[in-house]
mmCIF file of C-alpha atoms in Angstrom:
data_model
loop_
_atom_site.group_PDB
_atom_site.id
_atom_site.type_symbol
_atom_site.label_atom_id
_atom_site.label_comp_id
_atom_site.label_asym_id
_atom_site.label_seq_id
_atom_site.Cartn_x
_atom_site.Cartn_y
_atom_site.Cartn_z
ATOM 1 C CA MET P 26 -1.214 8.174 20.705
ATOM 2 C CA ILE P 27 -4.938 9.019 20.695
ATOM 3 C CA LYS P 28 -4.108 12.697 21.188
ATOM 4 C CA LYS P 29 -1.581 12.615 18.322
ATOM 5 C CA ILE P 30 -4.111 11.038 15.973
ATOM 6 C CA GLU P 31 -6.668 13.684 16.895
ATOM 7 C CA GLU P 32 -4.159 16.477 16.215
ATOM 8 C CA SER P 33 -3.226 15.035 12.822
ATOM 9 C CA LYS P 34 -6.886 14.540 11.935
ATOM 10 C CA ASN P 35 -7.878 18.084 12.901
ATOM 11 C CA TYR P 36 -5.026 19.577 10.901
ATOM 12 C CA ILE P 37 -6.100 17.680 7.769
ATOM 13 C CA LEU P 38 -9.794 18.503 8.240
ATOM 14 C CA ALA P 39 -8.961 22.188 8.447
ATOM 15 C CA LYS P 40 -7.336 21.987 5.003
ATOM 16 C CA ILE P 41 -9.989 20.059 3.058
ATOM 17 C CA SER P 42 -13.638 20.519 2.157
ATOM 18 C CA THR P 43 -14.537 16.895 1.330
ATOM 19 C CA GLN P 44 -14.986 13.716 3.341
ATOM 20 C CA PRO P 45 -13.451 10.857 1.311
ATOM 21 C CA LYS P 46 -14.382 7.308 2.286
ATOM 22 C CA LEU P 47 -11.631 5.847 0.096
ATOM 23 C CA ALA P 48 -7.848 6.150 0.460
ATOM 24 C CA ILE P 49 -4.990 5.111 -1.820
ATOM 25 C CA ILE P 50 -1.359 4.605 -0.804
ATOM 26 C CA ALA P 51 1.076 5.017 -3.705
ATOM 27 C CA GLY P 52 4.287 2.996 -3.673
ATOM 28 C CA SER P 53 7.583 3.384 -5.550
ATOM 29 C CA GLY P 54 7.160 4.939 -8.979
ATOM 30 C CA LEU P 55 3.362 5.154 -8.696
ATOM 31 C CA GLY P 56 3.050 8.795 -7.674
ATOM 32 C CA ILE P 57 2.148 9.515 -11.303
ATOM 33 C CA LEU P 58 -1.402 8.504 -10.391
ATOM 34 C CA LYS P 59 -1.664 11.922 -8.768
ATOM 35 C CA ASN P 60 -2.006 13.430 -12.248
ATOM 36 C CA SER P 61 -5.441 11.826 -12.606
ATOM 37 C CA ILE P 62 -6.794 13.475 -9.452
ATOM 38 C CA THR P 63 -8.817 16.658 -9.914
ATOM 39 C CA GLU P 64 -9.771 19.429 -7.463
ATOM 40 C CA GLN P 65 -6.591 18.746 -5.531
ATOM 41 C CA THR P 66 -5.675 19.926 -2.075
ATOM 42 C CA VAL P 67 -2.044 18.984 -1.411
ATOM 43 C CA ILE P 68 -0.680 18.741 2.126
ATOM 44 C CA PRO P 69 3.024 17.866 2.550
ATOM 45 C CA TYR P 70 3.596 15.201 5.198
ATOM 46 C CA SER P 71 6.091 17.559 6.814
ATOM 47 C CA GLU P 72 3.235 19.922 7.701
ATOM 48 C CA ILE P 73 0.956 17.306 9.286
ATOM 49 C CA PRO P 74 1.537 16.915 13.034
ATOM 50 C CA HIS P 75 3.267 13.629 13.943
ATOM 51 C CA PHE P 76 3.676 12.400 10.349
ATOM 52 C CA LYS P 77 7.033 10.909 9.396
ATOM 53 C CA ILE P 78 8.938 11.848 6.244
ATOM 54 C CA SER P 79 10.130 9.404 3.593
ATOM 55 C CA THR P 80 13.835 9.417 2.786
ATOM 56 C CA VAL P 81 13.438 7.205 -0.298
ATOM 57 C CA GLN P 82 13.574 8.364 -3.917
ATOM 58 C CA GLY P 83 10.194 7.996 -5.637
ATOM 59 C CA HIS P 84 8.127 8.831 -2.548
ATOM 60 C CA ALA P 85 6.934 12.450 -2.746
ATOM 61 C CA GLY P 86 5.657 12.590 0.830
ATOM 62 C CA GLU P 87 2.349 14.386 0.448
ATOM 63 C CA LEU P 88 -1.335 13.832 1.111
ATOM 64 C CA VAL P 89 -3.614 14.742 -1.785
ATOM 65 C CA ALA P 90 -7.354 15.154 -1.255
ATOM 66 C CA GLY P 91 -9.399 15.362 -4.441
ATOM 67 C CA LYS P 92 -11.491 13.447 -6.937
ATOM 68 C CA LEU P 93 -10.449 10.383 -8.908
ATOM 69 C CA ASN P 94 -12.994 9.537 -11.580
ATOM 70 C CA ASN P 95 -15.425 11.841 -9.723
ATOM 71 C CA VAL P 96 -14.940 9.889 -6.475
ATOM 72 C CA ASP P 97 -13.597 11.708 -3.400
ATOM 73 C CA VAL P 98 -10.274 10.156 -2.367
ATOM 74 C CA PHE P 99 -7.311 10.608 -0.086
ATOM 75 C CA PHE P 100 -4.135 9.903 -2.058
ATOM 76 C CA PHE P 101 -1.084 9.239 0.108
ATOM 77 C CA ASN P 102 1.712 9.984 -2.335
ATOM 78 C CA GLY P 103 4.572 7.980 -0.863
ATOM 79 C CA ARG P 104 5.139 6.099 2.382
ATOM 80 C CA VAL P 105 7.782 5.529 5.029
ATOM 81 C CA HIS P 106 9.360 2.134 5.574
ATOM 82 C CA TYR P 107 10.580 -0.064 8.393
ATOM 83 C CA TYR P 108 14.072 -0.131 6.883
ATOM 84 C CA GLU P 109 14.319 3.662 7.175
ATOM 85 C CA GLY P 110 14.538 3.219 10.925
ATOM 86 C CA TYR P 111 10.899 3.893 11.698
ATOM 87 C CA THR P 112 8.855 1.590 13.916
ATOM 88 C CA MET P 113 5.990 -0.496 12.594
ATOM 89 C CA GLN P 114 3.645 1.792 14.526
ATOM 90 C CA GLU P 115 5.105 4.869 12.824
ATOM 91 C CA ILE P 116 4.868 3.514 9.282
ATOM 92 C CA SER P 117 1.245 2.450 9.827
ATOM 93 C CA TYR P 118 0.297 5.766 11.480
ATOM 94 C CA PRO P 119 -1.330 7.119 8.274
ATOM 95 C CA VAL P 120 -3.819 4.240 8.411
ATOM 96 C CA ARG P 121 -4.786 5.260 11.945
ATOM 97 C CA ILE P 122 -5.442 8.746 10.584
ATOM 98 C CA MET P 123 -7.510 7.323 7.714
ATOM 99 C CA LYS P 124 -9.747 5.550 10.194
ATOM 100 C CA SER P 125 -10.216 8.700 12.264
ATOM 101 C CA LEU P 126 -11.114 10.604 9.074
ATOM 102 C CA GLY P 127 -13.859 8.114 8.219
ATOM 103 C CA VAL P 128 -12.097 6.081 5.519
ATOM 104 C CA GLU P 129 -13.843 2.759 4.897
ATOM 105 C CA SER P 130 -11.890 1.351 1.931
ATOM 106 C CA LEU P 131 -8.179 1.315 1.138
ATOM 107 C CA ILE P 132 -6.119 0.553 -1.958
ATOM 108 C CA ILE P 133 -2.438 -0.110 -1.270
ATOM 109 C CA THR P 134 0.082 -0.187 -4.117
ATOM 110 C CA CYS P 135 3.763 -1.058 -4.175
ATOM 111 C CA ALA P 136 6.548 -2.598 -6.210
ATOM 112 C CA VAL P 137 7.460 -6.258 -5.701
ATOM 113 C CA GLY P 138 10.062 -8.748 -6.796
ATOM 114 C CA ALA P 139 8.807 -11.901 -8.498
ATOM 115 C CA ILE P 140 9.430 -15.178 -6.715
ATOM 116 C CA ASN P 141 6.895 -17.039 -8.835
ATOM 117 C CA LYS P 142 8.674 -17.948 -12.086
ATOM 118 C CA ASN P 143 5.501 -17.310 -14.091
ATOM 119 C CA TYR P 144 5.620 -13.597 -13.271
ATOM 120 C CA ASN P 145 7.516 -11.124 -15.434
ATOM 121 C CA PRO P 146 8.582 -7.511 -14.874
ATOM 122 C CA GLY P 147 5.613 -5.249 -15.548
ATOM 123 C CA ASP P 148 3.001 -7.820 -14.521
ATOM 124 C CA ILE P 149 0.356 -6.781 -12.016
ATOM 125 C CA VAL P 150 -0.259 -8.978 -8.977
ATOM 126 C CA VAL P 151 -3.299 -8.628 -6.717
ATOM 127 C CA ILE P 152 -2.345 -9.769 -3.224
ATOM 128 C CA LYS P 153 -4.605 -12.437 -1.709
ATOM 129 C CA ASP P 154 -2.581 -13.162 1.454
ATOM 130 C CA HIS P 155 0.787 -12.462 3.002
ATOM 131 C CA ILE P 156 3.607 -13.964 5.027
ATOM 132 C CA ASN P 157 5.078 -11.528 7.550
ATOM 133 C CA PHE P 158 8.808 -12.273 7.700
ATOM 134 C CA THR P 159 9.853 -8.834 8.948
ATOM 135 C CA GLY P 160 10.205 -9.988 12.534
ATOM 136 C CA SER P 161 7.820 -7.307 13.777
ATOM 137 C CA ASN P 162 4.130 -6.405 13.925
ATOM 138 C CA PRO P 163 2.457 -2.972 14.128
ATOM 139 C CA LEU P 164 0.021 -4.184 16.795
ATOM 140 C CA THR P 165 2.685 -4.849 19.429
ATOM 141 C CA GLY P 166 2.853 -2.597 22.461
ATOM 142 C CA PHE P 167 0.093 -0.885 24.407
ATOM 143 C CA HIS P 168 -3.391 -1.606 23.075
ATOM 144 C CA TYR P 169 -5.957 1.142 22.639
ATOM 145 C CA LYS P 170 -9.520 -0.172 22.531
ATOM 146 C CA GLU P 171 -10.303 2.542 19.968
ATOM 147 C CA PHE P 172 -8.071 0.716 17.488
ATOM 148 C CA GLY P 173 -10.203 -2.448 17.350
ATOM 149 C CA GLU P 174 -9.609 -5.999 18.510
ATOM 150 C CA ARG P 175 -6.423 -6.775 20.415
ATOM 151 C CA PHE P 176 -6.178 -10.069 18.509
ATOM 152 C CA PRO P 177 -7.813 -9.323 15.124
ATOM 153 C CA ASP P 178 -8.700 -12.114 12.718
ATOM 154 C CA MET P 179 -6.400 -12.096 9.683
ATOM 155 C CA SER P 180 -8.146 -14.801 7.654
ATOM 156 C CA SER P 181 -9.485 -12.321 5.064
ATOM 157 C CA ILE P 182 -7.150 -9.357 5.347
ATOM 158 C CA TYR P 183 -7.391 -8.637 1.596
ATOM 159 C CA ASN P 184 -11.072 -8.307 0.736
ATOM 160 C CA ARG P 185 -12.237 -11.088 -1.601
ATOM 161 C CA ASP P 186 -14.919 -8.962 -3.283
ATOM 162 C CA PHE P 187 -12.339 -6.275 -4.018
ATOM 163 C CA ARG P 188 -9.959 -8.854 -5.464
ATOM 164 C CA ASP P 189 -12.648 -10.319 -7.702
ATOM 165 C CA LYS P 190 -13.671 -6.880 -8.899
ATOM 166 C CA ILE P 191 -10.084 -5.949 -9.769
ATOM 167 C CA LYS P 192 -9.610 -9.176 -11.706
ATOM 168 C CA ASN P 193 -12.861 -8.609 -13.618
ATOM 169 C CA ILE P 194 -11.862 -5.055 -14.484
ATOM 170 C CA ALA P 195 -8.447 -6.223 -15.686
ATOM 171 C CA GLU P 196 -10.015 -8.946 -17.818
ATOM 172 C CA HIS P 197 -12.403 -6.427 -19.368
ATOM 173 C CA LYS P 198 -9.493 -4.112 -20.181
ATOM 174 C CA LYS P 199 -7.344 -7.020 -21.403
ATOM 175 C CA ILE P 200 -4.697 -6.409 -18.762
ATOM 176 C CA LYS P 201 -2.900 -9.476 -17.406
ATOM 177 C CA VAL P 202 -3.337 -9.748 -13.639
ATOM 178 C CA TYR P 203 -2.156 -12.493 -11.299
ATOM 179 C CA GLU P 204 -3.289 -13.212 -7.750
ATOM 180 C CA GLY P 205 -0.525 -14.130 -5.344
ATOM 181 C CA ILE P 206 0.952 -14.234 -1.852
ATOM 182 C CA TYR P 207 3.154 -11.376 -0.646
ATOM 183 C CA PHE P 208 6.281 -12.301 1.297
ATOM 184 C CA ALA P 209 7.236 -9.363 3.524
ATOM 185 C CA VAL P 210 10.853 -8.705 4.501
ATOM 186 C CA SER P 211 12.409 -5.790 6.349
ATOM 187 C CA GLY P 212 15.001 -4.744 3.734
ATOM 188 C CA PRO P 213 16.671 -2.535 2.681
ATOM 189 C CA SER P 214 19.071 -4.975 1.015
ATOM 190 C CA TYR P 215 17.600 -7.088 -1.729
ATOM 191 C CA GLU P 216 17.254 -10.780 -0.985
ATOM 192 C CA THR P 217 19.967 -13.344 -1.601
ATOM 193 C CA PRO P 218 19.319 -16.204 -4.058
ATOM 194 C CA ALA P 219 19.205 -18.655 -1.136
ATOM 195 C CA GLU P 220 16.611 -16.530 0.656
ATOM 196 C CA VAL P 221 14.443 -16.325 -2.462
ATOM 197 C CA ALA P 222 14.597 -20.107 -2.864
ATOM 198 C CA ALA P 223 13.512 -20.485 0.772
ATOM 199 C CA PHE P 224 10.679 -17.961 0.379
ATOM 200 C CA ALA P 225 9.384 -19.888 -2.635
ATOM 201 C CA LYS P 226 9.266 -23.098 -0.618
ATOM 202 C CA LEU P 227 7.316 -21.263 2.096
ATOM 203 C CA GLY P 228 4.674 -20.213 -0.418
ATOM 204 C CA GLY P 229 5.621 -16.679 -1.464
ATOM 205 C CA ASP P 230 4.812 -15.478 -4.993
ATOM 206 C CA VAL P 231 6.256 -11.983 -4.635
ATOM 207 C CA VAL P 232 8.557 -10.296 -2.131
ATOM 208 C CA GLY P 233 8.613 -6.725 -0.862
ATOM 209 C CA MET P 234 9.633 -4.312 1.899
ATOM 210 C CA SER P 235 6.359 -2.461 2.490
ATOM 211 C CA LEU P 236 2.576 -3.076 2.565
ATOM 212 C CA ILE P 237 2.483 -5.355 5.577
ATOM 213 C CA ALA P 238 2.126 -2.897 8.468
ATOM 214 C CA GLU P 239 -0.511 -0.868 6.647
ATOM 215 C CA SER P 240 -2.537 -3.974 5.792
ATOM 216 C CA ILE P 241 -2.481 -5.353 9.333
ATOM 217 C CA VAL P 242 -3.553 -2.056 10.884
ATOM 218 C CA ALA P 243 -6.277 -1.573 8.271
ATOM 219 C CA CYS P 244 -7.600 -5.036 9.080
ATOM 220 C CA GLN P 245 -7.688 -4.276 12.801
ATOM 221 C CA ALA P 246 -9.453 -0.984 12.066
ATOM 222 C CA GLY P 247 -12.120 -2.651 9.942
ATOM 223 C CA ILE P 248 -11.050 -0.929 6.720
ATOM 224 C CA LYS P 249 -11.690 -3.039 3.616
ATOM 225 C CA THR P 250 -8.380 -3.407 1.806
ATOM 226 C CA ALA P 251 -7.127 -4.238 -1.671
ATOM 227 C CA ALA P 252 -3.410 -4.520 -2.447
ATOM 228 C CA ILE P 253 -2.349 -4.058 -6.072
ATOM 229 C CA THR P 254 1.342 -4.506 -6.860
ATOM 230 C CA TYR P 255 3.522 -4.478 -9.933
ATOM 231 C CA VAL P 256 6.503 -6.724 -10.590
ATOM 232 C CA SER P 257 9.570 -4.518 -10.884
ATOM 233 C CA ASN P 258 12.086 -7.343 -11.246
ATOM 234 C CA ARG P 259 12.615 -11.060 -10.849
ATOM 235 C CA ALA P 260 13.898 -11.771 -7.374
ATOM 236 C CA SER P 261 17.576 -12.535 -6.832
ATOM 237 C CA GLY P 262 18.714 -15.809 -8.348
ATOM 238 C CA LEU P 263 15.922 -15.865 -10.951
ATOM 239 C CA SER P 264 17.613 -13.450 -13.329
ATOM 240 C CA ASP P 265 21.151 -12.628 -14.438
ATOM 241 C CA GLU P 266 20.503 -8.903 -14.049
ATOM 242 C CA ASN P 267 21.610 -6.853 -11.049
ATOM 243 C CA LEU P 268 18.825 -5.241 -9.024
ATOM 244 C CA SER P 269 18.540 -1.453 -8.663
ATOM 245 C CA HIS P 270 16.018 1.011 -7.239
ATOM 246 C CA GLU P 271 16.313 3.177 -10.372
ATOM 247 C CA GLU P 272 14.960 0.324 -12.487
ATOM 248 C CA VAL P 273 12.111 -0.117 -10.016
ATOM 249 C CA LEU P 274 11.105 3.522 -10.471
ATOM 250 C CA GLU P 275 11.381 3.382 -14.264
ATOM 251 C CA LEU P 276 9.251 0.271 -14.544
ATOM 252 C CA GLY P 277 6.781 1.826 -12.119
ATOM 253 C CA LYS P 278 6.127 4.614 -14.622
ATOM 254 C CA LYS P 279 5.234 2.042 -17.268
ATOM 255 C CA ALA P 280 3.206 -0.202 -14.964
ATOM 256 C CA SER P 281 1.304 2.787 -13.608
ATOM 257 C CA ILE P 282 -0.526 3.119 -16.928
ATOM 258 C CA ASN P 283 -2.257 -0.233 -16.407
ATOM 259 C CA MET P 284 -2.552 0.323 -12.656
ATOM 260 C CA GLU P 285 -4.241 3.665 -13.274
ATOM 261 C CA GLN P 286 -6.808 2.127 -15.633
ATOM 262 C CA ILE P 287 -7.715 -0.531 -13.089
ATOM 263 C CA ILE P 288 -7.818 1.768 -10.066
ATOM 264 C CA LYS P 289 -9.906 4.470 -11.773
ATOM 265 C CA ARG P 290 -12.537 1.915 -12.763
ATOM 266 C CA PHE P 291 -12.339 0.238 -9.359
ATOM 267 C CA VAL P 292 -12.998 3.401 -7.363
ATOM 268 C CA SER P 293 -16.073 4.069 -9.480
ATOM 269 C CA GLU P 294 -17.509 0.620 -8.830
ATOM 270 C CA ILE P 295 -17.040 0.377 -5.062
#
């Protein structure tokens, strides 16, 4: 594993001329943020040694190094998921690479379903905590001391200062932002109404099929993390509408306008 990380790192370093300290992971429908990045160097995931390829529509599968609001960033345009058949270690591998490249701060974005009845499609939710209901964890298996603590503390996995800053930016820009708890499931099927009712009782505000492995590994690695999500739909049983991935992508294009405003200001302030 250490050798693989080194090979991936060296390949990326040979392609870029900057040393970003900030990385962004773009979820479903949020690849449009790439258009705001200048001085781009684009590296397809398929070219990077040991990277896995996304099979899901809306995930371009490319690493973009460039400037966002004059700040050097790594932009991971798309991700792979547990439900695609990859292991938790494989889907969190990009975060291991980030750490080896010197990344200190991470913004993770994704689409979520609303469990909280106060949330509506298009709303932005900053994640303050999570419940891992996937049945797996990216830290299982052999432990490499280079990765950090074997038993890392998860009490502040989503940086409070980052959350406060995002909320202040949103308030200044008059964008409605909630702060909630992410309920992680494996997918790929959407949840049943009974499952959503159970998740609500357990404390979940939103539900999703990504984010969790990346956040846990980033925490172990000592990378400060913010998770910004958009509500693509009300979870099953809370709406009469059928759920579809196409609607998730379409709403992502609309939500990305507000997400972009917040993220561009955020990267300038941290």
